[in-house]
Amino acid sequence: MSTALELAENLQCAHLKALQPYQSARRLFSGGQDWLNANESPFSNDFTVNCDTLNRYPDCQPKAVISAYAGYANVGTEQVLVSRGADEGIELLIRAFCQPGQDRILICPPTYGMYAISAETFQIGVETAPLQTDFSLNLNHVLDYVGKVKLVFICSPNNPTGTEINEQQLKTVLDAYKDSALVVVDEAYIEFAQSSGCADWLAEYPNLVVLRTLSKAFALAGIRCGFTLAAPEIIQVLYKVIAPYPLPEPVAQIAAQALCAEGLKRVENQISQLRQWRQALLKSLENISQLTPVGDTQANFVLVRADKKQALMDHLVSQGILIRDQSKQLHLDHCLRISIGNEEQNQRLIAAITAFYQQEGQ
Ligand SMILES: *Cc1c(COP(=O)(O)O)cnc(C)c1O
């Protein structure tokens, strides 16, 4: 009789053997009081759930959620797909448009890790066109892959650099790939940015796909709800691979409440509060000579290059403050990413960093 370990080793797909599960912020650390490591919102809002229909399967694409998000994003309802977070949107695109063992995607590191992880899980190759040192696209390099990849993932504002991709560059990429690939613009942080994103371009660019989420600005990471915006014909293809009931009924109810007029007003206020905290935090970080802000702050986090990065991380963990190490990413040696917390959390963070460098300086 085989042991479970032997079965796990012998039966799992060959391409999965070398893969590690995604190191989400939540998997890396579980304790702590100040969670500034997953770009979550510091706000938590109240919702009500009506349990009358929990004995029934939910709608695959709940109408109230779809029409509310279409209204919010100013697109047609047939251009919206709702899924378990934007992460599921990434996975559905890969499963629907890439042939395992044959097709490839293009990513532009340093960037969000899930594009490559999702691709590898389905045996899809990953090509890279690294961002330049100022974190703009290296257009020549991106265009080298025309005809060689099926999906191009561009994150704007980019996680973890907080930089936006210039509109002209994006349009050049969309044009270059117009007959051969979908260009997926991940706008998980668009509500915090200066620009309003590129959902408005959907009519003009049939190969554009926009990813959105309720996890960041809407302060709803816990419900797992994201959106894929694309031409109706592209959305129809995604229907072929999405689960029959991707969205639990309570999630649909909460999402619909978050997207009603009152919910949107509340989120708008929270975003402007967060922008103020972001400004204040950035200023405090800039005043610490051992830290250098890197990239931009178009999202709800700040990236800094830190002296004694590892000792600083360890000190913060000992104080119950969790931030995210990004130093293994391209161009980001010694870099740490700090999500914007509330005023008290940001103050505790600054006090802890200041104390650390004072003690180190002695
Ligand atoms: C957080 C994040 C996501 C995931 O969003 P979910 O809706 O929580 O799955 C997608 N893209 C980027 C760039 C993110 O930072």
Short mmCIF file of C-alpha atoms and ligand atoms in Angstrom, two decimals:
data_model
loop_
_atom_site.label_atom_id
_atom_site.label_comp_id
_atom_site.label_asym_id
_atom_site.label_seq_id
_atom_site.Cartn_x
_atom_site.Cartn_y
_atom_site.Cartn_z
CA MET A 1 0.00 0.00 0.00
CA SER A 2 1.36 3.45 -0.90
CA THR A 3 1.63 6.18 1.69
CA ALA A 4 -0.17 9.45 1.07
CA LEU A 5 3.22 11.07 0.47
CA GLU A 6 4.08 8.47 -2.17
CA LEU A 7 0.70 8.96 -3.85
CA ALA A 8 1.15 12.73 -3.77
CA GLU A 9 4.60 12.43 -5.31
CA ASN A 10 3.79 9.76 -7.86
CA LEU A 11 0.40 10.91 -9.07
CA GLN A 12 0.70 14.68 -9.24
CA CYS A 13 1.11 16.29 -12.66
CA ALA A 14 4.75 16.38 -13.72
CA HIS A 15 4.71 20.16 -14.33
CA LEU A 16 3.51 20.82 -10.76
CA LYS A 17 6.35 19.01 -9.01
CA ALA A 18 8.70 21.99 -9.00
CA LEU A 19 6.00 24.56 -8.13
CA GLN A 20 5.56 26.13 -4.71
CA PRO A 21 2.16 27.39 -3.50
CA TYR A 22 1.82 31.18 -3.82
CA GLN A 23 3.43 32.88 -0.83
CA SER A 24 0.50 35.13 -0.01
CA ALA A 25 1.04 37.68 2.71
CA ARG A 26 -1.38 35.70 4.85
CA ARG A 27 0.59 32.48 4.44
CA LEU A 28 3.92 34.10 5.37
CA PHE A 29 2.80 35.60 8.68
CA SER A 30 -0.24 34.95 10.78
CA GLY A 31 0.34 36.99 13.96
CA GLY A 32 0.81 40.72 14.21
CA GLN A 33 -1.57 43.61 14.71
CA ASP A 34 -0.67 45.97 11.88
CA TRP A 35 -1.16 44.19 8.58
CA LEU A 36 0.52 46.43 6.06
CA ASN A 37 1.67 43.58 3.84
CA ALA A 38 -1.25 42.72 1.54
CA ASN A 39 -2.49 46.11 0.28
CA GLU A 40 -5.74 45.58 2.13
CA SER A 41 -7.89 48.52 3.13
CA PRO A 42 -7.70 49.65 6.76
CA PHE A 43 -11.46 50.30 6.67
CA SER A 44 -14.08 47.70 7.42
CA ASN A 45 -17.68 48.36 6.49
CA ASP A 46 -21.01 46.86 7.51
CA PHE A 47 -23.31 44.90 5.24
CA THR A 48 -26.45 42.85 5.70
CA VAL A 49 -27.06 39.37 4.32
CA ASN A 50 -30.54 38.05 3.64
CA CYS A 51 -30.50 34.28 4.18
CA ASP A 52 -33.93 33.52 2.64
CA THR A 53 -32.53 31.98 -0.54
CA LEU A 54 -29.42 30.23 0.75
CA ASN A 55 -31.08 26.87 0.07
CA ARG A 56 -30.88 27.72 -3.66
CA TYR A 57 -27.85 27.76 -5.93
CA PRO A 58 -26.84 31.33 -6.71
CA ASP A 59 -26.91 32.97 -10.14
CA CYS A 60 -23.75 32.30 -12.13
CA GLN A 61 -23.51 36.01 -12.94
CA PRO A 62 -25.80 37.84 -10.48
CA LYS A 63 -27.62 40.58 -12.39
CA ALA A 64 -27.57 43.10 -9.56
CA VAL A 65 -23.78 42.86 -9.29
CA ILE A 66 -23.14 42.90 -13.03
CA SER A 67 -25.36 45.90 -13.71
CA ALA A 68 -24.03 47.83 -10.70
CA TYR A 69 -20.42 47.26 -11.73
CA ALA A 70 -21.16 48.05 -15.39
CA GLY A 71 -22.66 51.34 -14.22
CA TYR A 72 -19.68 52.08 -11.99
CA ALA A 73 -17.14 51.26 -14.73
CA ASN A 74 -19.24 52.92 -17.44
CA VAL A 75 -19.33 49.86 -19.69
CA GLY A 76 -22.15 47.62 -20.96
CA THR A 77 -23.44 44.74 -18.82
CA GLU A 78 -22.42 42.28 -21.53
CA GLN A 79 -18.81 43.52 -21.15
CA VAL A 80 -18.59 42.45 -17.49
CA LEU A 81 -17.71 39.09 -15.94
CA VAL A 82 -17.71 38.71 -12.15
CA SER A 83 -15.48 36.09 -10.52
CA ARG A 84 -13.79 35.02 -7.28
CA GLY A 85 -11.44 37.96 -7.21
CA ALA A 86 -9.41 39.34 -10.08
CA ASP A 87 -7.14 36.34 -9.49
CA GLU A 88 -9.81 34.06 -10.92
CA GLY A 89 -10.11 36.42 -13.89
CA ILE A 90 -6.40 35.91 -14.57
CA GLU A 91 -6.83 32.15 -14.38
CA LEU A 92 -9.92 32.09 -16.61
CA LEU A 93 -8.14 34.13 -19.29
CA ILE A 94 -5.21 31.73 -19.25
CA ARG A 95 -7.42 28.65 -19.36
CA ALA A 96 -9.66 30.03 -22.08
CA PHE A 97 -7.01 31.45 -24.40
CA CYS A 98 -3.82 29.42 -23.89
CA GLN A 99 -3.17 25.85 -24.99
CA PRO A 100 -1.18 23.91 -22.33
CA GLY A 101 2.31 22.90 -23.38
CA GLN A 102 2.11 25.15 -26.41
CA ASP A 103 1.04 28.76 -25.81
CA ARG A 104 2.78 31.48 -23.82
CA ILE A 105 1.96 34.67 -21.98
CA LEU A 106 4.05 37.84 -21.64
CA ILE A 107 4.63 39.64 -18.35
CA CYS A 108 6.62 42.78 -17.51
CA PRO A 109 8.46 42.32 -14.21
CA PRO A 110 8.79 43.53 -11.55
CA THR A 111 5.05 42.90 -11.28
CA TYR A 112 2.25 40.95 -9.63
CA GLY A 113 3.17 37.29 -9.13
CA MET A 114 -0.08 35.56 -10.00
CA TYR A 115 0.20 35.88 -13.81
CA ALA A 116 3.25 33.61 -13.88
CA ILE A 117 1.94 31.29 -11.17
CA SER A 118 -1.41 30.79 -12.89
CA ALA A 119 0.34 30.17 -16.21
CA GLU A 120 2.75 27.63 -14.76
CA THR A 121 -0.10 25.81 -13.04
CA PHE A 122 -1.66 25.18 -16.46
CA GLN A 123 1.61 24.43 -18.24
CA ILE A 124 1.65 27.72 -20.09
CA GLY A 125 5.04 29.29 -20.84
CA VAL A 126 5.93 32.70 -19.43
CA GLU A 127 7.97 35.23 -21.44
CA THR A 128 9.26 38.39 -19.82
CA ALA A 129 9.85 41.92 -21.11
CA PRO A 130 11.22 43.62 -18.00
CA LEU A 131 10.22 47.19 -17.21
CA GLN A 132 12.97 49.77 -17.63
CA THR A 133 14.70 51.08 -14.53
CA ASP A 134 12.15 53.96 -14.38
CA PHE A 135 9.42 51.25 -14.53
CA SER A 136 8.08 52.32 -17.91
CA LEU A 137 7.50 49.61 -20.52
CA ASN A 138 10.44 48.60 -22.66
CA LEU A 139 8.33 48.90 -25.83
CA ASN A 140 10.82 47.34 -28.22
CA HIS A 141 11.12 44.34 -25.99
CA VAL A 142 7.35 44.05 -25.49
CA LEU A 143 6.76 44.20 -29.24
CA ASP A 144 9.38 41.49 -29.87
CA TYR A 145 6.78 38.97 -28.74
CA VAL A 146 4.07 39.83 -31.27
CA GLY A 147 2.90 36.54 -32.73
CA LYS A 148 4.63 34.55 -29.99
CA VAL A 149 2.28 35.03 -27.02
CA LYS A 150 -1.50 34.87 -26.58
CA LEU A 151 -1.89 37.14 -23.55
CA VAL A 152 0.09 40.22 -22.49
CA PHE A 153 -0.33 41.14 -18.82
CA ILE A 154 0.28 44.78 -17.92
CA CYS A 155 -0.38 45.95 -14.38
CA SER A 156 -1.22 49.66 -14.03
CA PRO A 157 -0.85 51.02 -11.38
CA ASN A 158 1.76 48.32 -11.06
CA ASN A 159 2.15 46.19 -7.96
CA PRO A 160 4.71 46.56 -6.36
CA THR A 161 6.16 49.72 -7.98
CA GLY A 162 3.05 51.93 -7.71
CA THR A 163 3.76 53.31 -11.18
CA GLU A 164 1.23 53.82 -13.96
CA ILE A 165 1.93 52.78 -17.52
CA ASN A 166 1.80 55.69 -19.91
CA GLU A 167 -1.36 55.72 -22.09
CA GLN A 168 0.53 56.11 -25.33
CA GLN A 169 2.67 53.07 -24.53
CA LEU A 170 -0.44 51.04 -23.74
CA LYS A 171 -2.07 52.06 -27.01
CA THR A 172 1.06 51.12 -28.93
CA VAL A 173 0.98 47.66 -27.33
CA LEU A 174 -2.75 47.25 -28.06
CA ASP A 175 -2.17 48.20 -31.71
CA ALA A 176 0.83 45.91 -32.12
CA TYR A 177 -1.06 42.92 -30.72
CA LYS A 178 -4.42 43.70 -32.34
CA ASP A 179 -4.56 40.48 -34.38
CA SER A 180 -2.63 38.07 -32.21
CA ALA A 181 -3.09 38.55 -28.47
CA LEU A 182 -5.30 39.95 -25.75
CA VAL A 183 -3.70 42.75 -23.75
CA VAL A 184 -4.83 42.40 -20.14
CA VAL A 185 -4.52 45.61 -18.15
CA ASP A 186 -4.71 44.82 -14.44
CA GLU A 187 -6.33 47.82 -12.74
CA ALA A 188 -6.63 46.40 -9.22
CA TYR A 189 -5.47 49.78 -7.85
CA ILE A 190 -7.04 52.16 -10.37
CA GLU A 191 -9.20 53.95 -7.77
CA PHE A 192 -6.06 55.26 -6.05
CA ALA A 193 -4.42 56.53 -9.24
CA GLN A 194 -4.39 59.86 -10.99
CA SER A 195 -5.70 58.42 -14.24
CA SER A 196 -9.10 56.82 -14.64
CA GLY A 197 -7.77 53.75 -16.43
CA CYS A 198 -8.57 52.34 -19.84
CA ALA A 199 -12.03 50.75 -19.56
CA ASP A 200 -13.22 53.58 -21.84
CA TRP A 201 -11.07 52.19 -24.64
CA LEU A 202 -12.92 48.87 -24.87
CA ALA A 203 -14.97 49.99 -27.87
CA GLU A 204 -11.85 51.07 -29.69
CA TYR A 205 -9.64 48.05 -28.91
CA PRO A 206 -11.32 44.63 -29.27
CA ASN A 207 -8.19 42.96 -27.84
CA LEU A 208 -8.27 44.94 -24.57
CA VAL A 209 -9.19 43.20 -21.31
CA VAL A 210 -9.35 45.13 -18.02
CA LEU A 211 -9.16 43.46 -14.60
CA ARG A 212 -10.74 45.09 -11.56
CA THR A 213 -11.45 44.04 -7.98
CA LEU A 214 -13.38 44.90 -4.84
CA SER A 215 -10.38 43.78 -2.74
CA LYS A 216 -8.47 47.04 -2.56
CA ALA A 217 -10.30 50.38 -2.71
CA PHE A 218 -13.64 48.76 -1.85
CA ALA A 219 -12.16 47.21 1.30
CA LEU A 220 -13.64 43.78 0.49
CA ALA A 221 -10.66 41.44 0.10
CA GLY A 222 -12.50 38.99 2.36
CA ILE A 223 -15.41 38.37 -0.01
CA ARG A 224 -13.26 37.50 -3.08
CA CYS A 225 -14.98 39.45 -5.81
CA GLY A 226 -13.35 40.72 -8.99
CA PHE A 227 -14.33 41.77 -12.50
CA THR A 228 -13.09 41.16 -16.01
CA LEU A 229 -14.11 43.83 -18.53
CA ALA A 230 -13.84 42.98 -22.22
CA ALA A 231 -15.72 42.82 -25.50
CA PRO A 232 -18.90 40.70 -25.17
CA GLU A 233 -17.41 38.08 -27.51
CA ILE A 234 -14.37 37.67 -25.24
CA ILE A 235 -16.60 37.45 -22.14
CA GLN A 236 -18.59 34.70 -23.89
CA VAL A 237 -15.44 32.60 -24.21
CA LEU A 238 -14.72 33.01 -20.48
CA TYR A 239 -18.22 31.66 -19.71
CA LYS A 240 -17.02 28.34 -21.15
CA VAL A 241 -14.43 27.85 -18.41
CA ILE A 242 -15.94 29.59 -15.37
CA ALA A 243 -17.45 27.41 -12.65
CA PRO A 244 -21.26 27.09 -12.74
CA TYR A 245 -21.64 28.96 -9.42
CA PRO A 246 -18.49 31.02 -8.92
CA LEU A 247 -20.02 33.60 -6.59
CA PRO A 248 -21.61 32.56 -3.28
CA GLU A 249 -24.95 34.27 -2.68
CA PRO A 250 -23.73 36.24 0.40
CA VAL A 251 -20.84 37.56 -1.71
CA ALA A 252 -23.24 38.69 -4.42
CA GLN A 253 -25.43 40.46 -1.86
CA ILE A 254 -22.50 42.26 -0.25
CA ALA A 255 -21.00 43.24 -3.60
CA ALA A 256 -24.33 44.69 -4.74
CA GLN A 257 -24.57 46.74 -1.53
CA ALA A 258 -20.98 47.98 -1.92
CA LEU A 259 -21.80 49.14 -5.45
CA CYS A 260 -25.06 50.96 -4.67
CA ALA A 261 -25.01 54.77 -4.58
CA GLU A 262 -24.48 54.91 -0.83
CA GLY A 263 -21.71 52.32 -0.92
CA LEU A 264 -19.93 54.16 -3.72
CA LYS A 265 -20.12 57.43 -1.79
CA ARG A 266 -18.59 55.77 1.28
CA VAL A 267 -15.78 54.23 -0.78
CA GLU A 268 -15.09 57.59 -2.41
CA ASN A 269 -14.66 59.17 1.03
CA GLN A 270 -12.42 56.35 2.20
CA ILE A 271 -10.25 56.70 -0.89
CA SER A 272 -9.74 60.41 -0.32
CA GLN A 273 -8.90 59.71 3.33
CA LEU A 274 -6.43 57.08 2.24
CA ARG A 275 -4.81 59.46 -0.23
CA GLN A 276 -4.19 61.89 2.65
CA TRP A 277 -2.69 59.15 4.78
CA ARG A 278 -0.58 58.07 1.81
CA GLN A 279 0.79 61.58 1.43
CA ALA A 280 1.58 61.85 5.14
CA LEU A 281 3.19 58.41 5.27
CA LEU A 282 5.30 59.10 2.20
CA LYS A 283 6.54 62.33 3.75
CA SER A 284 7.47 60.60 7.01
CA LEU A 285 9.28 57.83 5.13
CA GLU A 286 11.16 60.37 3.01
CA ASN A 287 12.41 61.96 6.23
CA ILE A 288 14.15 58.75 7.29
CA SER A 289 17.58 58.95 5.69
CA GLN A 290 18.06 55.17 5.56
CA LEU A 291 14.98 54.80 3.32
CA THR A 292 14.54 55.82 -0.31
CA PRO A 293 11.09 55.70 -1.91
CA VAL A 294 11.15 53.74 -5.16
CA GLY A 295 8.69 54.03 -8.07
CA ASP A 296 5.51 56.03 -7.54
CA THR A 297 2.53 56.07 -5.19
CA GLN A 298 -0.43 55.66 -7.56
CA ALA A 299 -1.76 52.77 -5.45
CA ASN A 300 -2.42 52.14 -1.74
CA PHE A 301 1.18 51.31 -0.88
CA VAL A 302 4.65 52.79 -0.83
CA LEU A 303 7.78 50.96 -1.99
CA VAL A 304 11.06 51.87 -0.26
CA ARG A 305 14.66 50.76 -0.58
CA ALA A 306 15.92 50.24 2.97
CA ASP A 307 19.32 50.01 4.61
CA LYS A 308 19.58 46.78 6.62
CA LYS A 309 16.37 45.58 5.01
CA GLN A 310 16.27 42.16 6.68
CA ALA A 311 17.04 43.41 10.19
CA LEU A 312 14.39 46.11 9.73
CA MET A 313 11.80 43.53 8.62
CA ASP A 314 12.64 41.35 11.63
CA HIS A 315 12.36 44.31 13.99
CA LEU A 316 8.96 45.28 12.57
CA VAL A 317 7.69 41.70 12.87
CA SER A 318 8.79 41.68 16.52
CA GLN A 319 6.64 44.79 16.97
CA GLY A 320 3.63 43.11 15.32
CA ILE A 321 3.98 45.20 12.15
CA LEU A 322 3.94 43.23 8.91
CA ILE A 323 5.16 44.63 5.60
CA ARG A 324 6.15 42.81 2.41
CA ASP A 325 9.64 42.02 1.19
CA GLN A 326 9.91 42.69 -2.57
CA SER A 327 13.69 42.46 -2.73
CA LYS A 328 13.73 39.29 -4.85
CA GLN A 329 12.02 41.06 -7.73
CA LEU A 330 13.90 42.45 -10.69
CA HIS A 331 15.36 45.98 -10.08
CA LEU A 332 14.06 45.88 -6.49
CA ASP A 333 16.99 44.75 -4.37
CA HIS A 334 16.56 45.81 -0.70
CA CYS A 335 13.00 46.98 -1.42
CA LEU A 336 10.09 46.67 0.98
CA ARG A 337 6.44 47.38 0.19
CA ILE A 338 4.28 49.06 2.82
CA SER A 339 0.49 49.18 2.47
CA ILE A 340 -1.15 52.40 3.65
CA GLY A 341 -2.77 51.76 7.01
CA ASN A 342 -4.89 54.06 9.13
CA GLU A 343 -3.33 56.99 10.96
CA GLU A 344 -2.44 55.03 14.11
CA GLN A 345 -0.92 52.16 12.14
CA ASN A 346 1.16 54.49 10.00
CA GLN A 347 2.39 56.29 13.13
CA ARG A 348 3.30 53.02 14.85
CA LEU A 349 5.18 52.00 11.72
CA ILE A 350 7.17 55.24 11.52
CA ALA A 351 7.96 55.11 15.24
CA ALA A 352 9.18 51.51 14.94
CA ILE A 353 11.35 52.25 11.90
CA THR A 354 12.82 55.33 13.57
CA ALA A 355 13.56 53.40 16.75
CA PHE A 356 15.20 50.63 14.74
CA TYR A 357 17.63 52.92 12.94
CA GLN A 358 18.43 54.83 16.13
CA GLN A 359 19.31 51.60 17.89
CA GLU A 360 21.33 50.42 14.87
CA GLY A 361 23.20 53.70 14.72
CA GLN A 362 24.54 53.36 18.24
C1 LIG B 1 -4.51 42.26 -5.17
C2 LIG B 1 -4.28 42.13 -6.62
C3 LIG B 1 -5.08 41.32 -7.42
C4 LIG B 1 -6.03 40.30 -6.84
O1 LIG B 1 -7.23 40.78 -6.60
P1 LIG B 1 -8.34 39.80 -6.00
O2 LIG B 1 -9.57 40.41 -6.56
O3 LIG B 1 -8.25 39.93 -4.51
O4 LIG B 1 -8.10 38.43 -6.49
C5 LIG B 1 -4.91 41.32 -8.79
N1 LIG B 1 -3.96 42.08 -9.35
C6 LIG B 1 -3.13 42.83 -8.61
C7 LIG B 1 -2.10 43.64 -9.27
C8 LIG B 1 -3.26 42.86 -7.22
O5 LIG B 1 -2.39 43.56 -6.50
#
